[in-house]
Short mmCIF file of C-alpha atoms in Angstrom, two decimals:
data_model
loop_
_atom_site.label_atom_id
_atom_site.label_comp_id
_atom_site.label_asym_id
_atom_site.label_seq_id
_atom_site.Cartn_x
_atom_site.Cartn_y
_atom_site.Cartn_z
CA MET A 20 -139.27 -122.98 -101.99
CA SER A 21 -139.14 -121.40 -105.20
CA GLU A 22 -138.81 -124.72 -107.08
CA ASN A 23 -142.04 -125.05 -109.31
CA TYR A 24 -144.03 -128.25 -108.36
CA ILE A 25 -146.58 -128.47 -111.13
CA TYR A 26 -144.82 -131.44 -113.00
CA ALA A 27 -143.88 -132.84 -109.88
CA VAL A 28 -147.76 -132.99 -108.62
CA ALA A 29 -148.96 -134.17 -111.80
CA ARG A 30 -146.56 -137.12 -111.65
CA VAL A 31 -147.63 -137.52 -107.84
CA ARG A 32 -151.38 -137.71 -108.92
CA CYS A 33 -150.69 -140.57 -111.34
CA LYS A 34 -148.74 -142.50 -108.44
CA GLU A 35 -151.33 -141.82 -106.21
CA LEU A 36 -153.47 -144.45 -108.22
CA THR A 37 -150.92 -147.19 -107.02
CA LEU A 38 -151.44 -146.61 -103.48
CA LEU A 39 -153.16 -149.18 -101.55
CA ASP A 40 -156.93 -148.15 -100.39
CA SER A 41 -159.08 -149.38 -97.48
CA SER A 42 -160.27 -152.15 -99.72
CA VAL A 43 -156.96 -153.59 -100.58
CA MET A 44 -156.43 -153.39 -96.71
CA ASP A 45 -159.52 -155.57 -96.02
CA SER A 46 -158.47 -158.05 -98.66
CA LEU A 47 -155.02 -158.53 -96.94
CA LEU A 48 -156.51 -158.65 -93.54
CA ALA A 49 -159.20 -161.14 -94.96
CA ALA A 50 -156.32 -163.25 -96.70
CA GLY A 51 -156.02 -166.60 -95.23
CA SER A 52 -152.04 -166.79 -95.24
CA TYR A 53 -148.99 -164.85 -95.35
CA GLU A 54 -148.47 -166.15 -99.08
CA GLU A 55 -151.93 -164.93 -99.99
CA CYS A 56 -150.98 -161.51 -98.71
CA VAL A 57 -147.83 -161.58 -100.69
CA ARG A 58 -149.67 -162.67 -103.72
CA ILE A 59 -152.27 -159.77 -103.22
CA LEU A 60 -149.51 -157.18 -102.82
CA ALA A 61 -147.73 -158.68 -105.99
CA ASP A 62 -150.86 -157.81 -108.09
CA HIS A 63 -150.49 -154.27 -106.79
CA GLY A 64 -146.81 -153.92 -107.65
CA TRP A 65 -145.24 -154.86 -104.42
CA SER A 66 -142.36 -156.86 -104.67
CA SER A 67 -138.61 -156.93 -103.44
CA GLU A 68 -135.71 -156.45 -105.66
CA GLY A 69 -133.12 -159.28 -105.86
CA GLU A 70 -133.28 -162.76 -104.28
CA ASN A 71 -133.98 -161.68 -100.85
CA SER A 72 -137.95 -162.19 -100.53
CA SER A 73 -138.45 -161.60 -96.85
CA PRO A 74 -141.21 -159.14 -95.71
CA GLU A 75 -138.38 -156.74 -94.66
CA ALA A 76 -136.74 -156.84 -97.88
CA MET A 77 -140.06 -156.14 -99.75
CA LEU A 78 -140.90 -153.25 -97.51
CA ALA A 79 -137.46 -152.03 -97.84
CA SER A 80 -137.67 -152.29 -101.59
CA GLU A 81 -141.08 -150.25 -101.32
CA ARG A 82 -139.48 -147.57 -99.41
CA GLU A 83 -136.52 -147.21 -101.84
CA LYS A 84 -139.08 -146.78 -104.73
CA THR A 85 -140.84 -143.96 -102.74
CA TRP A 86 -137.53 -142.22 -102.61
CA ASP A 87 -135.96 -142.75 -105.88
CA PHE A 88 -139.41 -141.27 -107.33
CA ILE A 89 -139.48 -138.07 -105.00
CA GLY A 90 -135.63 -137.90 -106.11
CA GLU A 91 -136.74 -137.76 -110.02
CA LEU A 92 -139.17 -135.15 -109.19
CA THR A 93 -137.25 -132.50 -107.01
CA LYS A 94 -133.63 -131.31 -107.34
CA ASP A 95 -133.36 -130.35 -103.77
CA MET A 96 -134.29 -133.48 -101.49
CA SER A 97 -133.01 -131.68 -98.48
CA ILE A 98 -136.43 -130.27 -97.86
CA PHE A 99 -137.57 -134.04 -97.08
CA ASP A 100 -134.77 -134.39 -94.68
CA VAL A 101 -137.18 -134.07 -91.63
CA PHE A 102 -138.38 -137.58 -92.49
CA LEU A 103 -135.01 -138.97 -92.10
CA TYR A 104 -133.50 -137.34 -89.10
CA ALA A 105 -135.05 -140.07 -86.81
CA ASN A 106 -132.82 -142.37 -88.63
CA ASP A 107 -129.77 -140.36 -88.10
CA TYR A 108 -130.34 -140.08 -84.35
CA HIS A 109 -131.13 -143.90 -84.09
CA ASN A 110 -127.64 -144.43 -85.95
CA LEU A 111 -126.02 -142.02 -83.31
CA LYS A 112 -127.76 -144.15 -80.63
CA ALA A 113 -126.57 -147.63 -81.98
CA ALA A 114 -123.10 -146.17 -82.49
CA ILE A 115 -122.33 -144.70 -78.89
CA LYS A 116 -124.14 -147.76 -77.35
CA GLU A 117 -121.76 -150.21 -79.76
CA SER A 118 -118.89 -148.20 -78.96
CA PHE A 119 -119.42 -148.37 -75.16
CA VAL A 120 -120.01 -152.34 -75.24
CA HIS A 121 -116.87 -152.80 -77.63
CA THR A 122 -118.71 -154.87 -79.91
CA GLU A 123 -120.38 -154.69 -83.17
CA HIS A 124 -123.97 -155.02 -84.43
CA PRO A 125 -124.18 -154.17 -88.00
CA GLY A 126 -127.73 -154.91 -88.29
CA VAL A 127 -128.78 -152.36 -85.77
CA TYR A 128 -127.68 -149.45 -88.21
CA ILE A 129 -130.61 -148.01 -90.83
CA ASP A 130 -129.18 -147.95 -94.29
CA LYS A 131 -127.75 -145.00 -95.47
CA SER A 132 -130.29 -144.19 -98.22
CA GLN A 133 -132.54 -143.79 -95.69
CA CYS A 134 -130.46 -141.24 -93.56
CA THR A 135 -128.93 -137.72 -94.20
CA VAL A 136 -125.63 -138.94 -92.46
CA ASP A 137 -123.65 -142.02 -93.84
CA PRO A 138 -123.92 -144.39 -90.38
CA GLU A 139 -120.10 -145.37 -91.28
CA VAL A 140 -119.41 -141.48 -90.82
CA ILE A 141 -121.42 -141.65 -87.43
CA LYS A 142 -119.62 -144.92 -86.29
CA LYS A 143 -116.25 -143.31 -87.35
CA ALA A 144 -116.80 -140.26 -85.63
CA ILE A 145 -117.91 -141.98 -82.18
CA VAL A 146 -114.96 -144.69 -82.25
CA GLU A 147 -112.71 -142.01 -82.86
CA LYS A 148 -114.31 -139.03 -80.87
CA GLU A 149 -113.83 -137.08 -83.95
CA TYR A 150 -117.04 -135.12 -83.43
CA ASP A 151 -116.44 -132.73 -86.29
CA LEU A 152 -117.35 -135.31 -88.62
CA LEU A 153 -120.69 -135.17 -87.66
CA PRO A 154 -123.11 -132.32 -88.55
CA GLU A 155 -123.08 -129.18 -86.45
CA ASP A 156 -126.29 -129.75 -84.54
CA MET A 157 -125.26 -133.54 -83.71
CA ARG A 158 -121.94 -132.81 -82.34
CA GLN A 159 -122.88 -131.48 -78.96
CA ILE A 160 -125.25 -134.40 -78.29
CA ALA A 161 -123.12 -136.97 -79.50
CA GLN A 162 -120.41 -135.79 -77.22
CA GLU A 163 -122.49 -135.08 -74.29
CA THR A 164 -124.23 -138.46 -74.67
CA THR A 165 -121.10 -140.54 -74.99
CA ASP A 166 -119.66 -138.62 -71.82
CA VAL A 167 -122.75 -139.53 -69.87
CA LEU A 168 -122.66 -143.18 -70.78
CA LEU A 169 -119.11 -143.54 -70.03
CA HIS A 170 -119.58 -141.91 -66.41
CA THR A 171 -123.07 -143.42 -65.59
CA GLY A 172 -123.40 -146.37 -68.11
CA ASP A 173 -127.19 -145.40 -68.01
CA GLY A 174 -128.28 -146.53 -71.47
CA GLN A 175 -131.86 -145.27 -70.63
CA LEU A 176 -130.55 -141.65 -69.97
CA CYS A 177 -128.52 -141.81 -73.30
CA ASP A 178 -131.76 -143.00 -75.35
CA ILE A 179 -133.67 -139.74 -73.76
CA LEU A 180 -130.89 -137.26 -74.60
CA ILE A 181 -130.80 -138.37 -78.19
CA ASP A 182 -134.55 -138.85 -78.59
CA ARG A 183 -134.98 -135.57 -77.35
CA ALA A 184 -132.24 -133.90 -79.87
CA ALA A 185 -133.79 -135.88 -82.37
CA LEU A 186 -137.27 -134.59 -81.70
CA ILE A 187 -136.17 -130.95 -81.65
CA LYS A 188 -134.35 -131.18 -84.89
CA ILE A 189 -137.29 -132.61 -86.47
CA TYR A 190 -139.64 -129.78 -85.02
CA GLU A 191 -137.17 -127.07 -86.04
CA SER A 192 -136.47 -128.45 -89.47
CA GLY A 193 -140.11 -128.93 -90.25
CA LYS A 194 -140.83 -125.21 -89.18
CA LYS A 195 -137.75 -123.97 -91.23
CA THR A 196 -139.26 -125.37 -94.57
CA GLY A 197 -142.16 -123.11 -94.19
CA ASN A 198 -144.18 -125.69 -95.71
CA ASP A 199 -147.58 -126.36 -93.32
CA ILE A 200 -147.41 -130.13 -94.04
CA LEU A 201 -143.83 -130.38 -93.08
CA LYS A 202 -144.47 -128.46 -90.08
CA LEU A 203 -147.70 -130.20 -89.00
CA TYR A 204 -145.51 -133.60 -89.27
CA GLY A 205 -142.83 -132.04 -87.12
CA GLU A 206 -145.41 -130.72 -84.67
CA LEU A 207 -147.35 -134.04 -84.47
CA THR A 208 -144.12 -136.09 -84.15
CA VAL A 209 -142.99 -134.04 -80.93
CA ALA A 210 -146.12 -133.90 -79.65
CA SER A 211 -147.00 -137.63 -79.67
CA ALA A 212 -143.46 -138.52 -78.59
CA ASP A 213 -144.11 -136.36 -75.44
CA ILE A 214 -147.44 -137.52 -74.66
CA LYS A 215 -145.85 -141.16 -74.81
CA THR A 216 -143.02 -140.14 -72.63
CA ALA A 217 -145.37 -138.59 -70.30
CA ILE A 218 -147.39 -141.51 -70.03
CA ARG A 219 -144.44 -144.01 -69.77
CA ALA A 220 -142.72 -142.08 -67.20
CA ASN A 221 -145.94 -141.79 -64.91
CA LYS A 222 -146.21 -145.28 -64.88
CA THR A 223 -142.56 -146.18 -64.03
CA GLY A 224 -142.76 -143.48 -61.36
CA LYS A 225 -139.84 -141.43 -62.94
CA ASP A 226 -139.32 -137.83 -61.15
CA ILE A 227 -139.91 -134.23 -62.70
CA LYS A 228 -135.99 -133.96 -63.32
CA PHE A 229 -136.30 -136.86 -66.04
CA LEU A 230 -139.61 -135.58 -67.52
CA GLU A 231 -137.78 -132.17 -67.93
CA ARG A 232 -134.69 -133.94 -69.62
CA ALA A 233 -136.74 -136.15 -71.78
CA LEU A 234 -139.80 -133.75 -73.09
CA ALA A 235 -139.18 -131.96 -76.39
CA PRO A 236 -140.44 -128.37 -76.78
CA CYS A 237 -143.58 -127.95 -79.48
CA ASP A 238 -146.38 -125.34 -80.01
CA SER A 239 -149.29 -127.39 -79.03
CA LEU A 240 -148.13 -128.65 -75.82
CA ASP A 241 -146.89 -126.93 -72.77
CA ILE A 242 -144.06 -129.29 -71.84
CA LYS A 243 -143.84 -127.76 -68.02
CA ALA A 244 -147.59 -128.29 -67.47
CA LEU A 245 -147.17 -131.90 -68.90
CA ALA A 246 -144.36 -132.96 -66.82
CA ALA A 247 -145.99 -131.49 -63.78
CA ALA A 248 -149.07 -133.49 -64.59
CA ALA A 249 -146.84 -136.64 -65.41
CA ASN A 250 -145.11 -136.16 -62.07
CA ASP A 251 -148.48 -135.94 -60.40
CA ASP A 252 -150.63 -138.97 -61.64
CA GLU A 253 -152.30 -140.73 -64.77
CA ASP A 254 -155.30 -138.74 -64.37
CA ALA A 255 -153.46 -135.22 -64.17
CA ILE A 256 -152.24 -136.12 -67.50
CA TYR A 257 -155.53 -136.73 -68.90
CA SER A 258 -156.87 -133.74 -67.29
CA TYR A 259 -154.18 -131.72 -69.15
CA LEU A 260 -154.67 -133.11 -72.21
CA ASP A 261 -158.49 -132.40 -72.28
CA ARG A 262 -157.38 -128.61 -72.38
CA THR A 263 -155.30 -129.33 -75.47
CA VAL A 264 -156.03 -130.28 -79.09
CA TYR A 265 -155.17 -134.02 -77.96
CA ALA A 266 -158.41 -134.47 -76.17
CA ASP A 267 -159.60 -137.21 -78.60
CA ALA A 268 -156.58 -139.00 -78.06
CA ILE A 269 -157.35 -139.71 -74.46
CA PRO A 270 -159.74 -142.70 -74.88
CA GLU A 271 -156.81 -144.29 -77.16
CA ILE A 272 -154.19 -143.54 -74.39
CA LYS A 273 -156.49 -145.35 -72.25
CA LYS A 274 -156.83 -148.40 -74.24
CA SER A 275 -153.18 -148.85 -75.08
CA PRO A 276 -149.93 -147.55 -76.31
CA SER A 277 -150.51 -149.02 -79.85
CA ALA A 278 -153.90 -147.61 -80.33
CA PHE A 279 -152.36 -144.10 -79.26
CA GLU A 280 -149.71 -144.67 -81.86
CA ARG A 281 -152.23 -145.51 -84.38
CA TRP A 282 -154.43 -142.40 -83.47
CA CYS A 283 -151.27 -140.20 -84.10
CA ASP A 284 -150.74 -141.66 -87.46
CA ASN A 285 -154.26 -141.55 -88.47
CA ARG A 286 -154.56 -137.83 -87.34
CA ILE A 287 -151.24 -137.12 -89.62
CA ILE A 288 -153.05 -138.63 -92.60
CA ARG A 289 -156.52 -136.98 -92.07
CA SER A 290 -154.26 -133.56 -91.83
CA ILE A 291 -152.39 -134.31 -94.87
CA ARG A 292 -155.62 -135.66 -96.86
CA PRO A 293 -156.54 -132.21 -98.50
CA GLN A 294 -153.40 -132.35 -100.42
CA ILE A 295 -155.00 -134.78 -102.60
CA HIS A 296 -156.44 -131.66 -104.36
CA ASN A 297 -153.95 -129.43 -104.15
CA PRO A 298 -152.24 -128.89 -107.71
CA GLU A 299 -148.84 -126.85 -107.11
CA SER A 300 -146.93 -127.09 -104.03
CA ILE A 301 -144.62 -129.33 -102.33
CA GLY A 302 -147.60 -130.39 -100.06
CA PRO A 303 -148.60 -133.50 -102.17
CA LEU A 304 -145.23 -134.82 -102.45
CA ALA A 305 -144.63 -134.49 -98.77
CA ALA A 306 -148.05 -136.02 -98.32
CA PHE A 307 -147.29 -138.92 -100.51
CA ILE A 308 -144.29 -139.72 -98.98
CA LEU A 309 -146.17 -139.91 -95.68
CA ALA A 310 -148.97 -141.83 -97.17
CA ARG A 311 -146.36 -144.57 -98.53
CA GLU A 312 -144.74 -144.67 -94.87
CA ASN A 313 -148.01 -145.15 -93.35
CA GLU A 314 -149.09 -147.99 -96.30
CA ILE A 315 -145.76 -149.71 -95.60
CA LYS A 316 -146.39 -149.58 -91.60
CA SER A 317 -149.83 -151.00 -92.14
CA VAL A 318 -148.59 -153.61 -94.71
CA ARG A 319 -145.81 -154.56 -92.14
CA ILE A 320 -148.45 -154.84 -89.32
CA ILE A 321 -150.74 -157.39 -91.36
CA LEU A 322 -147.90 -159.47 -92.69
CA SER A 323 -146.28 -159.94 -89.06
CA GLY A 324 -149.85 -160.61 -87.93
CA LYS A 325 -150.18 -163.53 -90.44
CA LEU A 326 -146.75 -164.73 -90.12
CA ASN A 327 -147.32 -164.84 -86.23
CA HIS A 328 -150.82 -166.16 -86.40
CA LEU A 329 -152.49 -163.48 -84.59
CA SER A 330 -156.32 -162.97 -84.60
CA ASP A 331 -157.78 -160.89 -87.23
CA GLU A 332 -159.10 -158.43 -84.74
CA SER A 333 -155.94 -157.73 -83.07
CA VAL A 334 -154.46 -156.86 -86.32
CA ARG A 335 -157.27 -155.09 -87.79
CA GLU A 336 -157.24 -152.65 -84.75
CA ARG A 337 -153.63 -151.79 -85.52
CA VAL A 338 -153.97 -151.00 -89.12
CA ARG A 339 -154.04 -147.35 -90.03
CA GLU A 340 -156.45 -145.18 -92.37
CA MET A 341 -155.26 -145.25 -95.82
CA TYR A 342 -154.71 -141.80 -97.62
CA VAL A 343 -156.57 -142.81 -100.55
CA MET B 22 -146.90 -84.64 -132.89
CA GLU B 23 -149.30 -84.78 -135.61
CA ASN B 24 -149.06 -88.49 -135.65
CA LEU B 25 -149.83 -88.68 -132.28
CA GLY B 26 -153.27 -90.52 -132.50
CA LEU B 27 -151.52 -93.28 -134.64
CA PHE B 28 -148.89 -93.80 -132.20
CA PHE B 29 -151.83 -94.28 -129.32
CA ALA B 30 -153.61 -96.73 -131.59
CA LEU B 31 -150.58 -98.57 -132.64
CA LEU B 32 -149.87 -98.65 -128.85
CA GLY B 33 -153.26 -100.42 -128.37
CA ALA B 34 -152.88 -102.92 -131.00
CA ALA B 35 -149.55 -103.73 -129.63
CA LEU B 36 -150.58 -103.89 -125.63
CA SER B 37 -153.40 -106.05 -126.90
CA ALA B 38 -151.04 -108.65 -128.89
CA LEU B 39 -148.43 -108.48 -126.55
CA VAL B 40 -150.18 -108.48 -122.96
CA ALA B 41 -152.80 -111.04 -123.98
CA GLY B 42 -150.13 -113.05 -125.56
CA ALA B 43 -147.88 -112.97 -122.72
CA GLY B 44 -150.66 -114.41 -120.37
CA SER B 45 -151.32 -117.26 -122.96
CA ALA B 46 -147.65 -118.13 -122.87
CA VAL B 47 -147.51 -118.24 -119.29
CA GLY B 48 -150.73 -120.15 -119.24
CA VAL B 49 -149.76 -122.66 -121.61
CA GLY B 50 -146.44 -123.23 -120.06
CA ARG B 51 -147.69 -123.79 -116.73
CA ALA B 52 -150.38 -126.30 -118.12
CA GLY B 53 -147.77 -127.79 -120.42
CA GLN B 54 -145.60 -128.73 -117.10
CA ALA B 55 -148.66 -130.55 -115.57
CA ALA B 56 -149.28 -132.33 -118.85
CA ALA B 57 -145.93 -133.39 -119.27
CA GLY B 58 -146.01 -134.91 -115.72
CA LEU B 59 -149.06 -136.93 -116.57
CA VAL B 60 -147.68 -138.20 -119.71
CA THR B 61 -144.49 -139.12 -117.97
CA ASP B 62 -146.36 -141.88 -116.06
CA ASP B 63 -149.25 -142.32 -118.43
CA PRO B 64 -148.54 -141.54 -122.28
CA SER B 65 -152.00 -142.54 -123.28
CA GLN B 66 -153.27 -139.51 -121.81
CA PHE B 67 -151.39 -137.35 -124.50
CA SER B 68 -154.41 -136.20 -126.49
CA ARG B 69 -156.54 -135.15 -123.45
CA ALA B 70 -153.59 -133.41 -121.63
CA LEU B 71 -152.81 -131.56 -124.69
CA ILE B 72 -156.32 -130.10 -125.04
CA LEU B 73 -156.18 -128.73 -121.54
CA GLN B 74 -152.69 -127.14 -121.97
CA LEU B 75 -154.01 -125.68 -125.60
CA LEU B 76 -157.12 -124.06 -123.40
CA PRO B 77 -155.04 -121.14 -122.05
CA GLY B 78 -153.75 -120.60 -125.51
CA THR B 79 -156.79 -118.77 -127.00
CA GLN B 80 -156.30 -115.49 -125.22
CA GLY B 81 -153.23 -115.10 -127.32
CA ILE B 82 -155.14 -115.63 -130.54
CA TYR B 83 -157.85 -113.20 -129.28
CA GLY B 84 -155.30 -110.36 -128.70
CA LEU B 85 -153.76 -111.05 -132.07
CA LEU B 86 -157.06 -110.71 -133.72
CA ILE B 87 -157.68 -107.29 -131.96
CA ALA B 88 -154.46 -106.13 -132.92
CA PHE B 89 -155.05 -107.07 -136.56
CA ILE B 90 -158.47 -105.50 -136.69
CA THR B 91 -157.05 -102.27 -135.12
CA LEU B 92 -154.23 -102.16 -137.60
CA THR B 93 -156.51 -102.33 -140.49
CA GLN B 94 -158.64 -99.79 -139.10
CA ILE B 95 -156.05 -97.37 -138.37
CA GLY B 96 -154.53 -97.66 -141.85
CA ILE B 97 -151.22 -99.22 -140.90
CA MET B 98 -152.01 -102.45 -143.28
CA GLY B 99 -153.24 -99.79 -146.18
CA GLY B 100 -155.45 -96.92 -146.91
CA SER B 101 -155.52 -93.71 -145.09
CA SER B 102 -153.66 -93.37 -141.59
CA ASP B 103 -154.88 -89.99 -140.68
CA ILE B 104 -155.93 -90.50 -137.20
CA SER B 105 -156.75 -87.56 -134.48
CA LEU B 106 -155.35 -87.81 -131.20
CA ALA B 107 -158.62 -88.44 -129.54
CA LYS B 108 -159.24 -91.07 -131.75
CA GLY B 109 -155.90 -92.42 -131.13
CA LEU B 110 -156.69 -92.81 -127.51
CA LEU B 111 -160.15 -94.23 -128.20
CA TYR B 112 -158.37 -97.05 -130.04
CA LEU B 113 -155.82 -97.51 -127.17
CA ALA B 114 -158.98 -97.50 -124.66
CA ALA B 115 -160.80 -100.31 -127.06
CA CYS B 116 -157.59 -102.41 -127.04
CA LEU B 117 -157.15 -102.65 -123.24
CA PRO B 118 -160.14 -105.02 -122.30
CA MET B 119 -158.56 -107.73 -124.46
CA ALA B 120 -155.12 -106.94 -123.15
CA ILE B 121 -156.08 -107.00 -119.42
CA VAL B 122 -158.80 -109.52 -119.52
CA GLY B 123 -156.47 -111.90 -121.75
CA TYR B 124 -153.63 -111.80 -119.56
CA VAL B 125 -155.30 -112.48 -116.09
CA SER B 126 -157.87 -115.13 -117.95
CA ALA B 127 -155.01 -117.09 -119.44
CA SER B 128 -153.15 -116.94 -116.10
CA TYR B 129 -156.21 -118.30 -114.20
CA GLN B 130 -157.36 -120.55 -117.03
CA SER B 131 -153.86 -122.20 -116.80
CA LYS B 132 -154.50 -123.01 -112.81
CA CYS B 133 -157.51 -124.57 -113.82
CA SER B 134 -155.99 -126.62 -116.61
CA VAL B 135 -153.42 -127.94 -114.11
CA ALA B 136 -156.11 -128.96 -111.70
CA SER B 137 -157.93 -130.54 -114.56
CA ILE B 138 -155.05 -132.40 -115.55
CA GLY B 139 -154.75 -133.67 -111.97
CA LEU B 140 -158.32 -134.81 -112.39
CA ILE B 141 -157.94 -136.70 -115.43
CA ALA B 142 -154.84 -138.39 -114.07
CA LYS B 143 -157.06 -139.91 -111.46
CA ARG B 144 -160.23 -140.45 -113.57
CA PRO B 145 -159.38 -140.37 -117.49
CA ASP B 146 -163.22 -140.93 -117.87
CA GLN B 147 -164.21 -137.44 -116.63
CA PHE B 148 -162.29 -135.74 -119.19
CA GLY B 149 -165.39 -134.04 -120.41
CA ARG B 150 -166.31 -132.75 -117.14
CA ALA B 151 -162.22 -131.60 -116.64
CA MET B 152 -162.53 -129.47 -119.78
CA ILE B 153 -165.51 -127.65 -118.58
CA PHE B 154 -163.83 -126.24 -115.42
CA PRO B 155 -161.10 -124.20 -117.46
CA ALA B 156 -163.47 -123.44 -120.23
CA MET B 157 -165.44 -121.41 -118.11
CA VAL B 158 -162.72 -118.95 -117.81
CA GLU B 159 -162.85 -118.77 -121.60
CA THR B 160 -166.05 -116.79 -121.10
CA TYR B 161 -164.63 -113.70 -119.90
CA ALA B 162 -162.05 -113.42 -122.37
CA ILE B 163 -164.68 -113.69 -124.95
CA LEU B 164 -166.87 -110.86 -123.34
CA ALA B 165 -163.73 -108.71 -123.45
CA LEU B 166 -162.93 -109.60 -127.01
CA LEU B 167 -166.59 -108.89 -127.98
CA VAL B 168 -166.22 -105.46 -126.20
CA SER B 169 -162.76 -104.69 -127.92
CA ILE B 170 -164.27 -105.61 -131.55
CA LEU B 171 -167.60 -103.68 -130.80
CA SER B 172 -165.54 -100.53 -129.83
CA ILE B 173 -163.11 -100.76 -132.38
CA PHE B 174 -165.59 -100.84 -135.19
CA GLY B 175 -167.72 -98.22 -133.53
CA ILE B 176 -164.67 -95.80 -133.09
CA ALA B 177 -164.45 -96.09 -136.92
CA ASN B 178 -167.96 -94.17 -137.14
CA VAL B 179 -167.38 -91.68 -134.71
CA ASN B 180 -166.53 -88.35 -135.79
CA ILE B 181 -163.85 -86.51 -133.81
#
């Protein structure tokens, strides 16, 4: 953390001018067609590199631009790994399942530019059972999950174990950075995942053992109390959440899972917004990455809404708050 | 030992140039990093960024001025250099406001400059206002400069 971020923050301030604000989001929502949306985005510098002009290619290209820009600003990118661990564990999940069913689905892997571990290394480690190729904290869970899948064939259990390991990794590495924004990101990621899991487990009638295996520890939730509440009934979950900092989320959880996801993303954006005025720390860089991810997520929702002819209202209620 | 007065007076002059100058170097360096960041993405902002970068540089000039006046008064630059110990200590004390306030104000002014560079990155039309914030810190460097100048000229008339 001894790196000096004055130069980097000044560059981020300039780049923040290119972020999409709520007026651009309104224009996108008001656009009559997908093509019109693409034109509006192109006016704001969004484009896909190469010949592939699909929405996913454009979004991937925008994400790549963000990471290239951040790469120019800091020598040590590892501090931002907290944003990439979810992709590593997704690839681990894909590799284990692929190895179990003995078929290949190259499209399920997230590109190595968005990961801390090359997906090919993960695949090799799982197929050849050479777990030492994996990072230390991934080895045990990879071995355990492979064994569980082989013995039980339970894909959901495999998902739960890996998701929990990913959440613990995100939470711990966020804390380890010592930066408030990254710590908050780790905390909110774990807490929102735990709340979603508790609600889903309650609706599908899962037992307390399942909940204890699925919930990852964090500071803002008592996972034992949450598991007990989820084992009881839905009102018990709301009653527990009412005593936590997530009381505001209850109406959104009741509305729909997507409304709760939107609430979680908006909460992160509101928490990082003070970074707009921070002149010299890593905070504005982390906030810029999160703002860009949030922007990409909202654009994806709008574009898929336009492509699938969804009503403006249903798309609008899914679009996130903007950072600027 | 009979030149101890001159030594302390010279120490005051040296501290004034050294400490205030160090503060300015730190400040201009810090603001320069932000200015470089701004100009990387928006080269049209060069002149505005340069002015904001240079604001913390004035303390070093004030420190040099105090050092120069002190050297003139104590005869190092010519004339009699017969300074009593008491007078030498008075010169040292007279130089301290510029040395200390110069360092602290340059350091804090640079933080203001960095923030103002962030401001003009987003709102180039607000340059006038952006410049006022770091310029306010300058007030205290000027006050210290005045106190040091008045003290140094006053010591010449003190008969000790």
